[in-house]
Structures are given as C-alpha cells and as structure tokens.
Amino acid sequence: MEAKIMRVVQQGEAFAVQSQKSETGQVKKCNILLQELGGKYADQYACTMLGNAATCRFSRDKLVAVRLRFKVNEYEDRCYQDIFVADIHRLNR
C-alpha cells in the first residue's frame, strides 16, 4: 500500500505483549487512531504499532506520513481485520 498523509486523533500508552518472534519473548505494542484528511467525517483507522514504533509519541492533530498493513484473521468461523502501522513519520513539529 502507498503512504498516506493522516492526522493523529489519539494514541494510547505503549505496553509489553508476549511474542514468539522476539528474542526477548516480548514486544512493545501501542494503539493509535488515525484519520484521513478531509474534515470531521473523513475515514478513521484504529491501528496497532509494534516494536520501536510503539515507543514513539505523536500529539493529537499532528500530521504523519503512514503506510498501513491490513491483515485478516479467522477465529471460530469469524473474520477479524487488524490494521498495523508498517511505517510512520512525523511531518510537522
């Protein structure tokens, strides 16, 4: 997916979760709510940031360039979509 410019709506605190892929057995995780440009009713995305990205803090209304990765998981015959931040960069300070 191509990079998009989005606005940060809110960001939660980073916390540690267990990970089989990590050398330490844990990875940092943080939730962030991003909104496309276009006003109050523009599309919003509830995303997950993992690893070093999870420790980066973004203030409300900051513009970021972001590349998202969408993944669908099936659990008990139901499908769930996860949205991960693959790459994020602050545009304004």
Coordinates of N, CA, C and O in Angstrom, one line a residue:
M1 N 0.8 -1.2 0.0 CA 0.0 0.0 0.0 C 0.9 1.2 0.0 O 1.9 1.3 0.6
E2 N 0.4 2.3 -0.7 CA 1.2 3.5 -0.7 C 1.0 4.3 0.6 O 0.1 4.0 1.4
A3 N 1.9 5.2 0.8 CA 1.9 6.0 2.0 C 0.8 7.1 1.9 O 0.5 7.5 0.8
K4 N 0.2 7.4 3.0 CA -0.9 8.4 3.1 C -0.5 9.4 4.1 O 0.2 9.1 5.1
I5 N -1.0 10.6 4.0 CA -0.8 11.6 5.0 C -2.1 11.6 5.8 O -3.2 11.7 5.3
M6 N -1.9 11.4 7.1 CA -3.1 11.3 8.0 C -2.9 12.2 9.3 O -1.7 12.6 9.5
R7 N -3.9 12.4 10.0 CA -3.9 13.2 11.2 C -4.1 12.2 12.4 O -4.9 11.3 12.4
V8 N -3.3 12.5 13.5 CA -3.4 11.6 14.7 C -4.6 12.1 15.5 O -4.7 13.3 15.8
V9 N -5.5 11.2 15.8 CA -6.7 11.6 16.6 C -6.3 11.3 18.1 O -6.6 12.2 18.9
Q10 N -5.8 10.1 18.4 CA -5.3 9.8 19.7 C -4.4 8.7 19.7 O -4.3 7.9 18.7
Q11 N -3.6 8.5 20.8 CA -2.7 7.4 20.9 C -2.6 6.9 22.3 O -2.6 7.7 23.2
G12 N -2.7 5.6 22.5 CA -2.6 5.0 23.8 C -1.1 4.9 24.2 O -0.2 5.1 23.5
E13 N -1.0 4.4 25.5 CA 0.4 4.2 26.0 C 0.9 2.8 25.5 O 0.1 1.9 25.3
A14 N 2.2 2.8 25.4 CA 2.9 1.5 24.9 C 2.9 0.5 26.1 O 3.0 0.9 27.3
F15 N 2.7 -0.7 25.8 CA 2.8 -1.8 26.8 C 3.4 -3.0 26.2 O 3.5 -3.2 24.9
A16 N 3.9 -3.9 27.0 CA 4.6 -5.1 26.5 C 3.6 -6.3 26.3 O 2.7 -6.5 27.2
V17 N 3.8 -7.0 25.2 CA 3.0 -8.2 25.0 C 3.9 -9.4 24.6 O 5.1 -9.1 24.2
Q18 N 3.5 -10.6 24.9 CA 4.3 -11.7 24.5 C 4.4 -11.9 23.0 O 3.4 -11.7 22.3
S19 N 5.6 -12.3 22.6 CA 5.8 -12.5 21.1 C 6.8 -13.7 20.9 O 7.9 -13.6 21.5
Q20 N 6.4 -14.6 20.1 CA 7.3 -15.7 19.8 C 8.4 -15.3 18.8 O 9.4 -16.0 18.7
K21 N 8.2 -14.2 18.1 CA 9.1 -13.8 17.1 C 10.2 -12.9 17.7 O 11.3 -12.7 17.1
S22 N 10.1 -12.4 18.9 CA 11.0 -11.6 19.5 C 12.1 -12.4 20.3 O 11.8 -13.4 20.9
E23 N 13.3 -11.9 20.3 CA 14.4 -12.6 21.0 C 14.2 -12.6 22.5 O 14.5 -13.5 23.2
T24 N 13.6 -11.5 23.0 CA 13.3 -11.4 24.5 C 12.0 -12.0 24.9 O 11.7 -12.1 26.1
G25 N 11.2 -12.4 23.9 CA 9.9 -13.0 24.2 C 8.8 -12.0 24.4 O 7.6 -12.3 24.7
Q26 N 9.1 -10.7 24.3 CA 8.2 -9.6 24.4 C 8.4 -8.6 23.4 O 9.5 -8.4 22.9
V27 N 7.3 -7.9 23.0 CA 7.4 -6.8 22.1 C 6.5 -5.6 22.6 O 5.5 -5.9 23.2
K28 N 6.9 -4.4 22.3 CA 6.1 -3.2 22.7 C 4.9 -3.1 21.7 O 5.1 -3.4 20.5
K29 N 3.8 -2.7 22.2 CA 2.6 -2.5 21.4 C 1.9 -1.3 21.8 O 1.8 -0.9 23.0
C30 N 1.3 -0.6 20.9 CA 0.6 0.7 21.1 C -0.5 0.8 20.1 O -0.4 0.5 19.0
N31 N -1.7 1.3 20.6 CA -2.8 1.6 19.7 C -2.8 3.1 19.3 O -2.6 3.9 20.2
I32 N -3.2 3.4 18.1 CA -3.2 4.7 17.6 C -4.4 4.9 16.7 O -4.7 4.0 15.9
L33 N -5.1 6.0 16.8 CA -6.3 6.3 15.9 C -5.9 7.3 14.9 O -5.5 8.4 15.4
L34 N -5.9 7.0 13.6 CA -5.6 7.9 12.6 C -6.8 8.3 11.7 O -7.7 7.5 11.6
Q35 N -6.8 9.5 11.2 CA -7.9 10.0 10.3 C -7.3 10.5 9.1 O -6.3 11.3 9.1
E36 N -7.9 10.1 7.9 CA -7.6 10.7 6.6 C -7.9 12.2 6.6 O -8.7 12.7 7.4
L37 N -7.2 12.9 5.8 CA -7.6 14.3 5.6 C -8.9 14.5 4.9 O -9.3 13.6 4.1
G38 N -9.6 15.5 5.2 CA -10.9 15.7 4.6 C -12.0 16.1 5.6 O -13.2 16.1 5.2
G39 N -11.7 16.5 6.8 CA -12.7 17.1 7.7 C -13.1 16.1 8.7 O -12.6 15.0 8.9
K40 N -14.2 16.5 9.4 CA -14.7 15.8 10.6 C -15.1 14.4 10.3 O -15.0 13.5 11.1
Y41 N -15.7 14.1 9.1 CA -16.2 12.8 8.8 C -15.4 12.0 7.9 O -15.8 11.0 7.3
A42 N -14.1 12.3 7.8 CA -13.1 11.5 7.0 C -12.9 10.2 7.6 O -13.1 10.0 8.8
D43 N -12.5 9.2 6.8 CA -12.3 7.8 7.4 C -11.3 7.8 8.5 O -10.3 8.5 8.4
Q44 N -11.5 7.0 9.5 CA -10.6 6.8 10.6 C -10.2 5.3 10.6 O -10.9 4.4 10.2
Y45 N -9.0 5.1 11.1 CA -8.4 3.8 11.3 C -7.9 3.5 12.7 O -7.0 4.3 13.1
A46 N -8.3 2.5 13.3 CA -7.8 2.1 14.6 C -6.6 1.1 14.4 O -6.9 0.0 13.9
C47 N -5.4 1.6 14.6 CA -4.2 0.8 14.2 C -3.4 0.4 15.4 O -3.5 0.9 16.5
T48 N -2.5 -0.6 15.1 CA -1.6 -1.1 16.1 C -0.2 -0.8 15.6 O 0.2 -1.0 14.5
M49 N 0.6 -0.2 16.6 CA 2.1 0.0 16.3 C 2.8 -1.0 17.1 O 2.5 -1.2 18.3
L50 N 3.8 -1.7 16.5 CA 4.6 -2.7 17.2 C 6.1 -2.3 17.3 O 6.6 -1.6 16.4
G51 N 6.8 -2.8 18.2 CA 8.3 -2.6 18.3 C 8.7 -1.2 18.6 O 8.0 -0.5 19.4
N52 N 9.7 -0.7 18.0 CA 10.2 0.6 18.2 C 9.2 1.7 17.9 O 9.2 2.7 18.6
A53 N 8.4 1.5 16.9 CA 7.3 2.5 16.5 C 6.4 2.7 17.7 O 5.9 3.8 17.9
A54 N 6.1 1.7 18.5 CA 5.2 1.8 19.6 C 5.7 2.7 20.7 O 4.9 3.3 21.5
T55 N 7.0 3.0 20.8 CA 7.5 3.9 21.8 C 7.5 5.3 21.3 O 7.8 6.2 22.1
C56 N 7.3 5.6 20.0 CA 7.2 7.0 19.5 C 5.9 7.6 19.9 O 4.8 7.0 19.8
R57 N 5.9 8.8 20.3 CA 4.7 9.5 20.8 C 4.3 10.6 19.8 O 5.2 11.3 19.3
F58 N 3.1 10.6 19.4 CA 2.5 11.6 18.5 C 1.4 12.4 19.2 O 0.5 11.8 19.7
S59 N 1.4 13.7 19.1 CA 0.4 14.5 19.7 C -0.8 14.5 18.8 O -0.8 14.4 17.6
R60 N -2.0 14.8 19.5 CA -3.2 15.0 18.8 C -3.1 16.0 17.7 O -2.5 17.1 17.9
D61 N -3.7 15.8 16.5 CA -3.7 16.7 15.4 C -2.4 16.8 14.6 O -2.3 17.6 13.7
K62 N -1.4 16.0 15.0 CA -0.1 16.1 14.3 C -0.3 15.3 12.9 O -1.1 14.3 12.9
L63 N 0.3 15.8 11.9 CA 0.3 15.2 10.6 C 1.4 14.2 10.5 O 2.5 14.4 10.9
V64 N 1.1 13.0 10.0 CA 2.1 11.9 9.8 C 1.9 11.3 8.4 O 0.8 11.3 7.8
A65 N 3.0 10.9 7.9 CA 3.0 10.1 6.7 C 3.1 8.6 7.2 O 3.9 8.3 8.0
V66 N 2.1 7.8 6.7 CA 2.0 6.5 7.3 C 1.7 5.5 6.2 O 1.0 5.8 5.2
R67 N 2.3 4.3 6.3 CA 2.0 3.2 5.5 C 1.3 2.1 6.3 O 1.9 1.7 7.4
L68 N 0.1 1.7 6.0 CA -0.6 0.7 6.8 C -0.6 -0.7 6.2 O -0.5 -0.8 4.9
R69 N -0.7 -1.7 7.0 CA -0.7 -3.1 6.5 C -2.0 -3.7 7.1 O -2.2 -3.7 8.3
F70 N -2.8 -4.2 6.2 CA -4.1 -4.8 6.6 C -4.0 -6.3 6.6 O -3.4 -6.9 5.7
K71 N -4.5 -7.0 7.7 CA -4.4 -8.4 7.8 C -5.8 -8.9 8.3 O -6.4 -8.3 9.2
V72 N -6.2 -10.0 7.8 CA -7.5 -10.6 8.2 C -7.2 -12.0 8.9 O -6.4 -12.8 8.4
N73 N -7.8 -12.1 10.1 CA -7.6 -13.4 10.8 C -8.9 -14.1 11.0 O -10.0 -13.4 11.1
E74 N -9.0 -15.4 10.9 CA -10.2 -16.1 11.1 C -10.1 -16.8 12.5 O -9.1 -17.4 12.8
Y75 N -11.1 -16.7 13.3 CA -11.1 -17.3 14.6 C -12.6 -17.7 14.9 O -13.5 -16.9 14.8
E76 N -12.8 -19.0 15.2 CA -14.1 -19.6 15.4 C -15.1 -19.2 14.3 O -16.2 -18.7 14.6
D77 N -14.7 -19.4 13.1 CA -15.5 -19.2 11.9 C -15.9 -17.7 11.7 O -16.9 -17.4 11.1
R78 N -15.2 -16.8 12.3 CA -15.5 -15.4 12.1 C -14.2 -14.7 11.7 O -13.1 -15.1 12.1
C79 N -14.3 -13.7 10.9 CA -13.2 -13.0 10.3 C -13.0 -11.6 11.1 O -14.0 -10.9 11.3
Y80 N -11.7 -11.3 11.4 CA -11.4 -10.1 12.1 C -10.3 -9.4 11.3 O -9.3 -10.0 10.8
Q81 N -10.4 -8.1 11.2 CA -9.4 -7.3 10.4 C -8.5 -6.6 11.4 O -9.0 -5.9 12.3
D82 N -7.2 -6.7 11.2 CA -6.2 -6.0 12.0 C -5.5 -5.0 11.1 O -5.2 -5.3 9.9
I83 N -5.2 -3.8 11.6 CA -4.5 -2.8 10.8 C -3.2 -2.4 11.6 O -3.3 -2.0 12.7
F84 N -2.1 -2.7 11.0 CA -0.8 -2.4 11.6 C -0.1 -1.2 10.9 O -0.2 -1.1 9.7
V85 N 0.6 -0.4 11.6 CA 1.4 0.7 11.1 C 2.7 0.1 10.6 O 3.5 -0.4 11.5
A86 N 2.9 0.0 9.3 CA 4.1 -0.6 8.8 C 5.3 0.5 8.9 O 6.4 0.1 9.1
D87 N 4.9 1.7 8.7 CA 5.9 2.8 8.7 C 5.2 4.1 9.0 O 4.1 4.3 8.6
I88 N 5.8 5.0 9.9 CA 5.2 6.2 10.2 C 6.3 7.3 10.4 O 7.4 7.0 11.0
H89 N 6.0 8.5 9.9 CA 7.0 9.6 10.0 C 6.2 10.9 10.3 O 5.2 11.2 9.7
R90 N 6.7 11.6 11.3 CA 6.1 12.9 11.7 C 6.4 14.0 10.6 O 7.5 14.1 10.1
L91 N 5.3 14.7 10.2 CA 5.5 15.7 9.1 C 5.6 17.1 9.7 O 6.3 18.0 9.1
N92 N 4.9 17.4 10.8 CA 5.0 18.8 11.4 C 5.5 18.6 12.8 O 5.2 17.6 13.5
R93 N 6.0 19.6 13.4 CA 6.6 19.6 14.7 C 5.7 20.3 15.7 O 5.0 21.2 15.5

